Short mmCIF file of C-alpha atoms and ligand atoms in Angstrom, two decimals:
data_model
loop_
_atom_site.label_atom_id
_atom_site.label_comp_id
_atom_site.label_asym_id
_atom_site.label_seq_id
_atom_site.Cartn_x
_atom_site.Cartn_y
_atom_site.Cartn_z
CA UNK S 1 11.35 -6.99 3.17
CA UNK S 2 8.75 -7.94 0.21
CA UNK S 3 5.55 -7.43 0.50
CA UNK S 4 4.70 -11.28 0.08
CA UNK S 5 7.33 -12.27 2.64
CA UNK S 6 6.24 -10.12 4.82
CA UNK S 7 2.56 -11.16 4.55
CA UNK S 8 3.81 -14.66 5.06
CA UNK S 9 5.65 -13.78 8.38
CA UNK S 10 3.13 -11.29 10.24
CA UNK S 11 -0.46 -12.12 8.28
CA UNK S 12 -2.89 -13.87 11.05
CA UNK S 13 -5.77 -15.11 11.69
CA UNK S 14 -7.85 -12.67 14.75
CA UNK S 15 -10.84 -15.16 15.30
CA UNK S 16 -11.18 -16.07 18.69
CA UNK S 17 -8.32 -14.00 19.92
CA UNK S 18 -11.14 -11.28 22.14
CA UNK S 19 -10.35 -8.71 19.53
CA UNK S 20 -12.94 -6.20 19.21
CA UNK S 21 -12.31 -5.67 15.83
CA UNK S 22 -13.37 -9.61 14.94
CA UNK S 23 -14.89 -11.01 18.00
CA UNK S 24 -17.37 -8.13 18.41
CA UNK S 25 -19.14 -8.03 14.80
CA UNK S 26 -22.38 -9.79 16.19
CA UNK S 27 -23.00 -7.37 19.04
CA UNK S 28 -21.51 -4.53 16.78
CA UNK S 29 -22.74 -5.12 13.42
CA UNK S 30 -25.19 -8.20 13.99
CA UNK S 31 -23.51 -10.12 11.67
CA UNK S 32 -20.25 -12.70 12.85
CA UNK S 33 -19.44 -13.25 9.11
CA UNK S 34 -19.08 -10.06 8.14
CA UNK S 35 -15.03 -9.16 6.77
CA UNK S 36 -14.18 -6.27 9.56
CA UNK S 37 -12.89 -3.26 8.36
CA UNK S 38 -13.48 -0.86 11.00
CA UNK S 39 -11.46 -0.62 14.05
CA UNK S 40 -8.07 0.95 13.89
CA UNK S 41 -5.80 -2.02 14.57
CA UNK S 42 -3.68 -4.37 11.84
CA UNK S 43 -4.02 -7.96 10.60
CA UNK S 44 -0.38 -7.78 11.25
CA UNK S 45 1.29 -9.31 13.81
CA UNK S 46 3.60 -6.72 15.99
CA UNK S 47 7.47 -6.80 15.24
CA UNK S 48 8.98 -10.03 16.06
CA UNK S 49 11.81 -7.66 18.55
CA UNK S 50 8.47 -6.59 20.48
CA UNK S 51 7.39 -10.28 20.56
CA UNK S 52 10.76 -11.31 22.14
CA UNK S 53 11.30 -8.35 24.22
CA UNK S 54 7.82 -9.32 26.06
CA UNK S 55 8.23 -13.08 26.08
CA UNK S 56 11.54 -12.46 27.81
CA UNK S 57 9.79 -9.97 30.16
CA UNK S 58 7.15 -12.60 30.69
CA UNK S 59 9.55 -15.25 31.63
CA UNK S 60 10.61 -12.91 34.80
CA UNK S 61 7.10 -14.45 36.00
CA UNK S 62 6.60 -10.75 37.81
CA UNK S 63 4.34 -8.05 37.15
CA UNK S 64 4.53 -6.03 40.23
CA UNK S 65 4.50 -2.12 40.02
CA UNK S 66 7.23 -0.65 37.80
CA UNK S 67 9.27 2.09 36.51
CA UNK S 68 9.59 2.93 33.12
CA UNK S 69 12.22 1.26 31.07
CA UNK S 70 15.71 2.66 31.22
CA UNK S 71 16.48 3.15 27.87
CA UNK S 72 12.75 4.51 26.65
CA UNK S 73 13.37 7.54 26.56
CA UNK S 74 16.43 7.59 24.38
CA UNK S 75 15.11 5.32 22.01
CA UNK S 76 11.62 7.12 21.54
CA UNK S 77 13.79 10.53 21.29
CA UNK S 78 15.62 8.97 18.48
CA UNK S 79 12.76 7.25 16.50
CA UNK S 80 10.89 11.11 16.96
CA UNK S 81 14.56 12.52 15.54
CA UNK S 82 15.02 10.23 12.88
CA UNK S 83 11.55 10.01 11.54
CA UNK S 84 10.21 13.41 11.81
CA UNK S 85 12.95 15.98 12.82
CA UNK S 86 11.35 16.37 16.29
CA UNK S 87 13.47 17.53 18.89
CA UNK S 88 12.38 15.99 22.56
CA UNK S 89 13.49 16.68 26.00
CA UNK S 90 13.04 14.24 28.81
CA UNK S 91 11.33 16.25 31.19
CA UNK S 92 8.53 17.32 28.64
CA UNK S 93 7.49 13.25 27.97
CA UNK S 94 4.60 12.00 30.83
CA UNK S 95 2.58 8.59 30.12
CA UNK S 96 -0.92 7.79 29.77
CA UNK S 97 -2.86 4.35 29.00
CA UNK S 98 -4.18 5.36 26.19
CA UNK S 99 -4.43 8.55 23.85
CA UNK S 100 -8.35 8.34 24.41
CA UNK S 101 -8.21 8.39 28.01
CA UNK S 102 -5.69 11.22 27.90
CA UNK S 103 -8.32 13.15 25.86
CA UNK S 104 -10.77 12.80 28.45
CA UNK S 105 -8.32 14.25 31.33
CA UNK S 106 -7.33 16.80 29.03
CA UNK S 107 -10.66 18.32 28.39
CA UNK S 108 -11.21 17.70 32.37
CA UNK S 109 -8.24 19.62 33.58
CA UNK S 110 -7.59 22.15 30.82
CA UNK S 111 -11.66 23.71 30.55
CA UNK S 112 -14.46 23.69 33.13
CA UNK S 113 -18.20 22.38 32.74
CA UNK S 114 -19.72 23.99 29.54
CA UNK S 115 -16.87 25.73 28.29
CA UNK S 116 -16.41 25.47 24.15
CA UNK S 117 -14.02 23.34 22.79
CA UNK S 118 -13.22 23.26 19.07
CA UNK S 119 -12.80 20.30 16.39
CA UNK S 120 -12.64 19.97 13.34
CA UNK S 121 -15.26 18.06 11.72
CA UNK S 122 -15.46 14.99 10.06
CA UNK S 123 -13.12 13.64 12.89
CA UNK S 124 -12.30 10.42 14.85
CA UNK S 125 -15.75 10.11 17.30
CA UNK S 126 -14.40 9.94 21.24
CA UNK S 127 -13.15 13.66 20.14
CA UNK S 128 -16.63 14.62 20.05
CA UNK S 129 -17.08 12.19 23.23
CA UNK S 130 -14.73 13.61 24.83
CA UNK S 131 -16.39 17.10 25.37
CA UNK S 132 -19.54 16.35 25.32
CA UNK S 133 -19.35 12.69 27.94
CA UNK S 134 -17.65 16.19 30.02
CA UNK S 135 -20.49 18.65 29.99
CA UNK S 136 -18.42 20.60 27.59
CA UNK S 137 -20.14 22.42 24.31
CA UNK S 138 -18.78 21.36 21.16
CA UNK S 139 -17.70 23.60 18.60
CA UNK S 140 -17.47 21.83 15.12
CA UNK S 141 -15.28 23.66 12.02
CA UNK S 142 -16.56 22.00 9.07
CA UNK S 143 -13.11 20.33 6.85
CA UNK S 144 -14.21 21.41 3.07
CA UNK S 145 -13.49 19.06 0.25
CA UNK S 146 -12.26 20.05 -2.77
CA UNK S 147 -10.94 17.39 -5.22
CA UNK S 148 -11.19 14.09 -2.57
CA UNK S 149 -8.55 16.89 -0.23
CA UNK S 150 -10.28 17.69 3.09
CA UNK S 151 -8.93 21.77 4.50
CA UNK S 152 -9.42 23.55 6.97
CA UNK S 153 -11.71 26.79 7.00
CA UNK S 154 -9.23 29.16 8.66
CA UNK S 155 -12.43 31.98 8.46
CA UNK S 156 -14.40 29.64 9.90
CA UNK S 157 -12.12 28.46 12.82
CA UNK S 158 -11.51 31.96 14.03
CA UNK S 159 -15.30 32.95 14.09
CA UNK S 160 -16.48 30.23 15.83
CA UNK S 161 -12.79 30.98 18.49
CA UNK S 162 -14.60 34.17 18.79
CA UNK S 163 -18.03 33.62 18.97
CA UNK S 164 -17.92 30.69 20.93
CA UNK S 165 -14.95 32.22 23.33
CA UNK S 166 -13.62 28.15 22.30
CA UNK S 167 -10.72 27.77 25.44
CA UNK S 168 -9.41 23.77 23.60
CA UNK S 169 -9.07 23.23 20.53
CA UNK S 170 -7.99 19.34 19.51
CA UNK S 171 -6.77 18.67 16.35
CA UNK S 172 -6.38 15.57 14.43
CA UNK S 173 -2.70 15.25 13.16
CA UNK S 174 -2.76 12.84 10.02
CA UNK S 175 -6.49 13.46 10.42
CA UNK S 176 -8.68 10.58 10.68
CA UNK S 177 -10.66 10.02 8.90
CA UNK S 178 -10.13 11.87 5.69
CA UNK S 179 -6.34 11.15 5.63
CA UNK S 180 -4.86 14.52 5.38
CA UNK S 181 -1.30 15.37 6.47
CA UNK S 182 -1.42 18.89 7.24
CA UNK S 183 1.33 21.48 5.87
CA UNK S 184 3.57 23.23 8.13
CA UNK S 185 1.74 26.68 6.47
CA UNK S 186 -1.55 24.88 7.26
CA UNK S 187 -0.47 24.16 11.08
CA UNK S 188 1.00 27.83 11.66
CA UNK S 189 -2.07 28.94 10.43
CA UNK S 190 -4.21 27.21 13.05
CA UNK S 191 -1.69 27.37 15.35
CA UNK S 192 -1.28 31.23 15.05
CA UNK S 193 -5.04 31.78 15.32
CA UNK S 194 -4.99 29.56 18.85
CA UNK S 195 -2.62 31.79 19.87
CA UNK S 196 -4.14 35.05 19.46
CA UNK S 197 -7.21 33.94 21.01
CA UNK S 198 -5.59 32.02 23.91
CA UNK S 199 -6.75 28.46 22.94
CA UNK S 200 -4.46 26.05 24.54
CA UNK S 201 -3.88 23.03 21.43
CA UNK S 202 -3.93 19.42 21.82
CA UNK S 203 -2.06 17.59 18.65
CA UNK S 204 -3.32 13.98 18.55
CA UNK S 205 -0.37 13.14 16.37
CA UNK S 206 -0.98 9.13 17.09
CA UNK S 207 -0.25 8.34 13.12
CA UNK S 208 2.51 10.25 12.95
CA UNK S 209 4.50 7.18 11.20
CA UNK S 210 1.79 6.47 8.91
CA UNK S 211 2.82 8.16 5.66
CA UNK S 212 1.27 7.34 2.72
CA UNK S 213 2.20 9.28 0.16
CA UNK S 214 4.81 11.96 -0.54
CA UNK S 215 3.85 14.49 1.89
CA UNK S 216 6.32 13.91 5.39
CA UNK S 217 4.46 14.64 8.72
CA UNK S 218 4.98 17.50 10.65
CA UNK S 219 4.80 17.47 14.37
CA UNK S 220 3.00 20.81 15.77
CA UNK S 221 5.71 20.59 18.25
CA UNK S 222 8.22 21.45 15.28
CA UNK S 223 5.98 24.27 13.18
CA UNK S 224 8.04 27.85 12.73
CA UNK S 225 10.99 26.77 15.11
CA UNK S 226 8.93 25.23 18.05
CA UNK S 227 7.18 28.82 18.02
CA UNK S 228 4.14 27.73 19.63
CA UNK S 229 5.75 25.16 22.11
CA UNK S 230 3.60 27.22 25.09
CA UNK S 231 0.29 26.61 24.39
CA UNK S 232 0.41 23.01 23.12
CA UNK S 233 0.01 19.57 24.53
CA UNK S 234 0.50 16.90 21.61
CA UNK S 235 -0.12 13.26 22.17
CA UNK S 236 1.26 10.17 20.23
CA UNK S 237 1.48 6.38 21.04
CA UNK S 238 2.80 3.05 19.52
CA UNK S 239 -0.27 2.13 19.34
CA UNK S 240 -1.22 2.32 15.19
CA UNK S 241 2.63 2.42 14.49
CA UNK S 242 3.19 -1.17 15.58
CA UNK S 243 -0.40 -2.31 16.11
CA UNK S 244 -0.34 -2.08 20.24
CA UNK S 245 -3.84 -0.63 20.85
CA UNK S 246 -4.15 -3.20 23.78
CA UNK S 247 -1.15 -2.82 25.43
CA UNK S 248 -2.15 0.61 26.59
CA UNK S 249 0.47 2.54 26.94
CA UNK S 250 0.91 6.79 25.18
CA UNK S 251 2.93 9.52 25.63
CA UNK S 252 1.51 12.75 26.38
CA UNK S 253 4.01 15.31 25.55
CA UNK S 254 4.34 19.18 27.16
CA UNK S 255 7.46 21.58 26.19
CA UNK S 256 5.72 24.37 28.90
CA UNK S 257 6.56 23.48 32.22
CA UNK S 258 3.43 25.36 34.04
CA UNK S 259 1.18 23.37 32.02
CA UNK S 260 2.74 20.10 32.65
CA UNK S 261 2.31 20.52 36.04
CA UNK S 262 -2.00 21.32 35.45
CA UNK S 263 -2.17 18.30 33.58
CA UNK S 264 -0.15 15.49 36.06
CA UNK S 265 -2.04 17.02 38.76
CA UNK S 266 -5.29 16.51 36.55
CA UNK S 267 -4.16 13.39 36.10
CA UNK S 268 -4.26 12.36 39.72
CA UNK S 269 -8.10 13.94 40.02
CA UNK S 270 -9.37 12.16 37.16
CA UNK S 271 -7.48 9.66 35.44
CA UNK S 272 -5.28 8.31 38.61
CA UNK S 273 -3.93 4.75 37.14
CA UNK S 274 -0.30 3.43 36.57
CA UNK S 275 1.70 2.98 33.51
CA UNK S 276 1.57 -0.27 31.59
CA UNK S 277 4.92 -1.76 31.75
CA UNK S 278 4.53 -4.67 29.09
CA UNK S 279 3.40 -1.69 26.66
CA UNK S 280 6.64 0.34 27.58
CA UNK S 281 8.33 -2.67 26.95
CA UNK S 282 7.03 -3.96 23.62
CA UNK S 283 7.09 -0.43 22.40
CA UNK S 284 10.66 0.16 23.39
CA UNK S 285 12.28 -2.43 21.60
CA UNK S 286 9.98 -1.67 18.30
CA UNK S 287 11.07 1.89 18.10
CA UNK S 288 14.51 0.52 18.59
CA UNK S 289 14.13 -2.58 16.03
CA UNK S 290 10.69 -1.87 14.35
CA UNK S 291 11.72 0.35 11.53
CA UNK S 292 12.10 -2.52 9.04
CA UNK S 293 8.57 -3.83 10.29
CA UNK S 294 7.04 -0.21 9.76
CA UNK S 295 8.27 0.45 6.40
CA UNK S 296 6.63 -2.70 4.76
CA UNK S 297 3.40 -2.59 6.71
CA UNK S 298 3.31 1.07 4.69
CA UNK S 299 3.75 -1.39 1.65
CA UNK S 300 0.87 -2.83 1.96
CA UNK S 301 -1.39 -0.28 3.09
CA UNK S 302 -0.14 1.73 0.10
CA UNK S 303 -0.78 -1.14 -2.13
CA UNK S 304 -4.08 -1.71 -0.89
CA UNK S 305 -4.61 2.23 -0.99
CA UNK S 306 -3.72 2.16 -4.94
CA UNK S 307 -6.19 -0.64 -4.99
CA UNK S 308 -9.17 0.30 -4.12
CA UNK S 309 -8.40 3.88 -5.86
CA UNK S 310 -7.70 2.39 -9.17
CA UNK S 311 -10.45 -0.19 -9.35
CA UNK S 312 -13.39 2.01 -7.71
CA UNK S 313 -12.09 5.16 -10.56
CA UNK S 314 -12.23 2.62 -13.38
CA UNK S 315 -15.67 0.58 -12.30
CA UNK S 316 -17.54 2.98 -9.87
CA UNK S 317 -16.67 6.36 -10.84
CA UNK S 318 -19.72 7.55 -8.92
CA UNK S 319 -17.85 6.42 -5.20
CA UNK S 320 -15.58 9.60 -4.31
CA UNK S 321 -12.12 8.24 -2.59
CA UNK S 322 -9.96 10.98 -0.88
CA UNK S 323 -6.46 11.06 -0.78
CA UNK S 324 -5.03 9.30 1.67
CA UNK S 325 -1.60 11.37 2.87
CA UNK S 326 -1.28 9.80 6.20
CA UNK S 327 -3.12 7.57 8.77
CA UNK S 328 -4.37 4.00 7.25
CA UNK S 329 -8.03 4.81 7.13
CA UNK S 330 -9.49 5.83 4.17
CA UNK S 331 -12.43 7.88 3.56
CA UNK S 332 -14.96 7.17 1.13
CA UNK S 333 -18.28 8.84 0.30
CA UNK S 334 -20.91 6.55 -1.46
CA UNK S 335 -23.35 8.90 -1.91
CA UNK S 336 -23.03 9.46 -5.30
CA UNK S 337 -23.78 5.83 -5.75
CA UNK S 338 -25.93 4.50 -2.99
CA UNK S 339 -28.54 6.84 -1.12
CA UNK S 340 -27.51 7.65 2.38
CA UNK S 341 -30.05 5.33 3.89
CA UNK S 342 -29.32 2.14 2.31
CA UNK S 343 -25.62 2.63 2.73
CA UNK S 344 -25.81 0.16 5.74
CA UNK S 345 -27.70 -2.36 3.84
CA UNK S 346 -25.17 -2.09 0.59
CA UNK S 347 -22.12 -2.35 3.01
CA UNK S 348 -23.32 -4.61 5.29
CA UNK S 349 -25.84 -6.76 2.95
CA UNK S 350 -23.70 -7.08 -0.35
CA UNK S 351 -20.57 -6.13 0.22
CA UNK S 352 -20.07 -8.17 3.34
CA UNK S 353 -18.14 -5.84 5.37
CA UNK S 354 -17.73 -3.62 8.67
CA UNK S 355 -17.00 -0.27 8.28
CA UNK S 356 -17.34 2.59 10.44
CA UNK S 357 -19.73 5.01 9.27
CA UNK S 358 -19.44 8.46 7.88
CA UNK S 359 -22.30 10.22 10.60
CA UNK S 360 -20.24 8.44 13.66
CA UNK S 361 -17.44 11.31 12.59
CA UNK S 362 -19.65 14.19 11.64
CA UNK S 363 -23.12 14.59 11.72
CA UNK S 364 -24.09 15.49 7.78
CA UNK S 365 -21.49 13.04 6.56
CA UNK S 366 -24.47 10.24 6.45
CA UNK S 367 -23.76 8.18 2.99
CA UNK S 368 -19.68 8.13 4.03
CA UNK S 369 -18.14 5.32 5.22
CA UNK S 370 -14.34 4.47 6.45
CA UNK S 371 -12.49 1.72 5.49
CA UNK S 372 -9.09 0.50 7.46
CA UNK S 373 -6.47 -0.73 4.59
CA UNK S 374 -3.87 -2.20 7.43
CA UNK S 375 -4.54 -5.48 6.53
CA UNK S 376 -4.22 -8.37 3.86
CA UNK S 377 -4.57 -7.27 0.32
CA UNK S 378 -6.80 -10.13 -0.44
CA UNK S 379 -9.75 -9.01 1.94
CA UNK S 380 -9.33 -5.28 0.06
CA UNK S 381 -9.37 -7.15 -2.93
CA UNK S 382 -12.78 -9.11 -2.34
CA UNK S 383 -14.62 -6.08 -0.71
CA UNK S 384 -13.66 -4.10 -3.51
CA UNK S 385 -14.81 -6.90 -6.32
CA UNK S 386 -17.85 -6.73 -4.22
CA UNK S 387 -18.32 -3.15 -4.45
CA UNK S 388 -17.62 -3.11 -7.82
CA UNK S 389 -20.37 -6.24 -8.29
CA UNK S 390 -23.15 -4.62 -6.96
CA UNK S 391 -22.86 -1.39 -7.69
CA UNK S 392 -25.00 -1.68 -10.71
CA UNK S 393 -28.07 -2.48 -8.83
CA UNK S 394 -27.67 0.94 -6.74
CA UNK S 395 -27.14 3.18 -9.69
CA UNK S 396 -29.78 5.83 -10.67
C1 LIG F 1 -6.86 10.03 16.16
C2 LIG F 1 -6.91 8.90 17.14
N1 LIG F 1 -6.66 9.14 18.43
C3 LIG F 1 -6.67 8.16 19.35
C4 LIG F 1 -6.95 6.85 18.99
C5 LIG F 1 -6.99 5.78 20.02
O1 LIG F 1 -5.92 5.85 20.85
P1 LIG F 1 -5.81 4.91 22.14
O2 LIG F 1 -6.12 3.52 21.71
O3 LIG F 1 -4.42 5.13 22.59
O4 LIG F 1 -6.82 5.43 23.11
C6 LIG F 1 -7.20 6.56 17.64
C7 LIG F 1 -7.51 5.19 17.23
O5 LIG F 1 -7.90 4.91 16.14
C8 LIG F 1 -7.18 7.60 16.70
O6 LIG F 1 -7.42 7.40 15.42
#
């Protein structure tokens, strides 16, 4: 599909719909006019087979307590197959509401009160909520930047395993926010180091399908062979694939049978609800029809991606962009530009936009903000013009 057409079909309008993303800016951002660009979720309507699968579902006129779809399972083992080369057996796939709430009963049933657990820092905030809402000590491995790429400090990682006797470590798999798709050398190396130490691995792999440029995602659950299939727990969702969120309804995915076990009974103790069967179905029939609907929402986030690059490196060479790999977020650090305390003001003020800011991921990274592309090139296009507008009246 081209890009236009596609804008034509799925483009809409998110006023007055309760969507956090638009609804909220007052209470959020104290400003309703403000052009949101925060919140992980799409200007995109979902795929038109999810649409019909759920309208038909809705027609039943019955929402009573369910059992998950017949054919899920096949057709989420096939869209893993086909898209990333990941091998899946029934027995290891369990569901959740929501990869966020799975992180919670993760850290509950997997560590005990004040035990270290390990992230890598800058990274998506209800990680860091996550252990500490617990009573659990966070660990943070600073990502270094070299060249707008964000890598990991394997030195670093293992210290802290050490030092810190770390028992979780969660990883960020495309990493939000600074867009990296990790190597399979990268992921053996963490992975390895986990091991040795005994840290059991969660893989928040929830934009997995969101590949931006050459580099193909690799599941941790495929690194060396499945070699490290024992000690990991990865989670995914339809959530940013087909622009869900709301539906509520993840996978939480665990090859080692003991561990399985730990987590549904944790799962009772702490996070005892039901799966969502309107997300099960919408999600189904977009992994089975969806792929069509994927591929040109990558279009445009690409597009907007090669935007925003371009323009900022040819008007505002002082704004650092980093590359985006994977994930729909992009990271960019103003501080060359605009000093860390009037970054709010700039955004906010001049450029007219929401944003989530760099110190909500990391504590230093004050001056950074994040900007979702997953929507309509024309609102990249003003913010940008913007940016590009006012940037003479920050410069030194
Ligand atoms: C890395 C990561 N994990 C989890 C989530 C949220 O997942 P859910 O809505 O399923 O809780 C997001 C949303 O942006 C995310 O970026």
């Amino acid at each position: 599909m081209e890009q236009e057409e596609f804008i034509s079909k799925y483009a809409v309008d998110r006023h007055n719909t309760s969507s956090l993303k638009w609804d909220a800016l007052e209470e959020r951002f104290g400003n309703a006019d403000l052009t949101p660009m925060w919140v992980a979720d799409m200007e995109f309507k979902e795929p038109k087979a999810a649409t019909e699968a759920l309208k038909k579902r809705v027609e039943n006129n019955v929402y009573g307590y369910s059992v998950v779809p017949e054919g899920y399972f096949k057709t989420y083992q096939a869209w893993q197959k086909k898209r990333h080369n990941i091998r899946l057996e029934s027995e290891w796939l369990l569901f959740d509401n929501g990869v966020v709430s799975s992180l919670y009963t993760l850290v509950n049933t997997f560590t005990q009160p004040n035990d270290a657990v390990l992230i890598l820092t800058p990274v998506y905030y209800p990680f860091h909520d996550a252990i500490k809402d617990n009573g659990r000590r966070l660990i943070a491995s600073q990502l270094v930047e070299e060249d707008g790429q964000f890598n990991m400090d394997f030195a670093d990682i293992e210290r802290k395993i050490v030092e810190n006797d770390v028992k979780l470590f969660i990883q960020c798999s495309p990493h939000n926010p600074v867009g990296r798709i990790w190597t399979e050398k990268e992921l053996a190396t963490v992975l390895e180091i986990c091991r040795k130490h005994h840290v059991l691995v969660v893989s928040d792999e929830i934009h997995q399908d969101i590949e931006i440029g050459k580099r193909k995602f690799i599941s941790a659950l495929s690194v060396e062979d499945e070699k490290f299939h024992n000690d990991l727990i990865v989670v995914t969702s339809p959530s940013k694939t087909f622009n869900m969120a709301g539906l509520l309804n993840s996978h939480v995915i665990i090859p080692n049978e003991k561990i399985r076990e730990q987590f549904k009974i944790g799962k009772n103790r702490f996070n005892h609800t039901d799966e969502s069967i309107l997300g099960q179905i919408a999600a189904e029939a977009a992994y089975r029809d969806g792929e069509e609907w994927l591929e040109a929402v990558l279009e445009v986030i690409r597009t907007n991606y090669q935007y925003v690059k371009n323009q900022l490196a040819a008007n505002v060479p002082e704004i650092k962009v980093a590359d985006l790999q994977g994930t729909y977020l992009l990271w960019v650090d103003l501080r060359g530009l605009v000093a860390p305390e009037q970054v709010r003001q700039f955004v906010q003020d001049k450029v007219g936009i929401a944003v989530d800011y760099g110190e909500w991921f990391g504590e230093d990274k004050l001056g950074c903000i994040r900007l979702n592309l997953a929507t309509e090139p024309q609102f990249i296009e003003n913010a940008v013009q913007n940016i590009v507008k006012f940037a003479g009246q920050y410069r030194k």
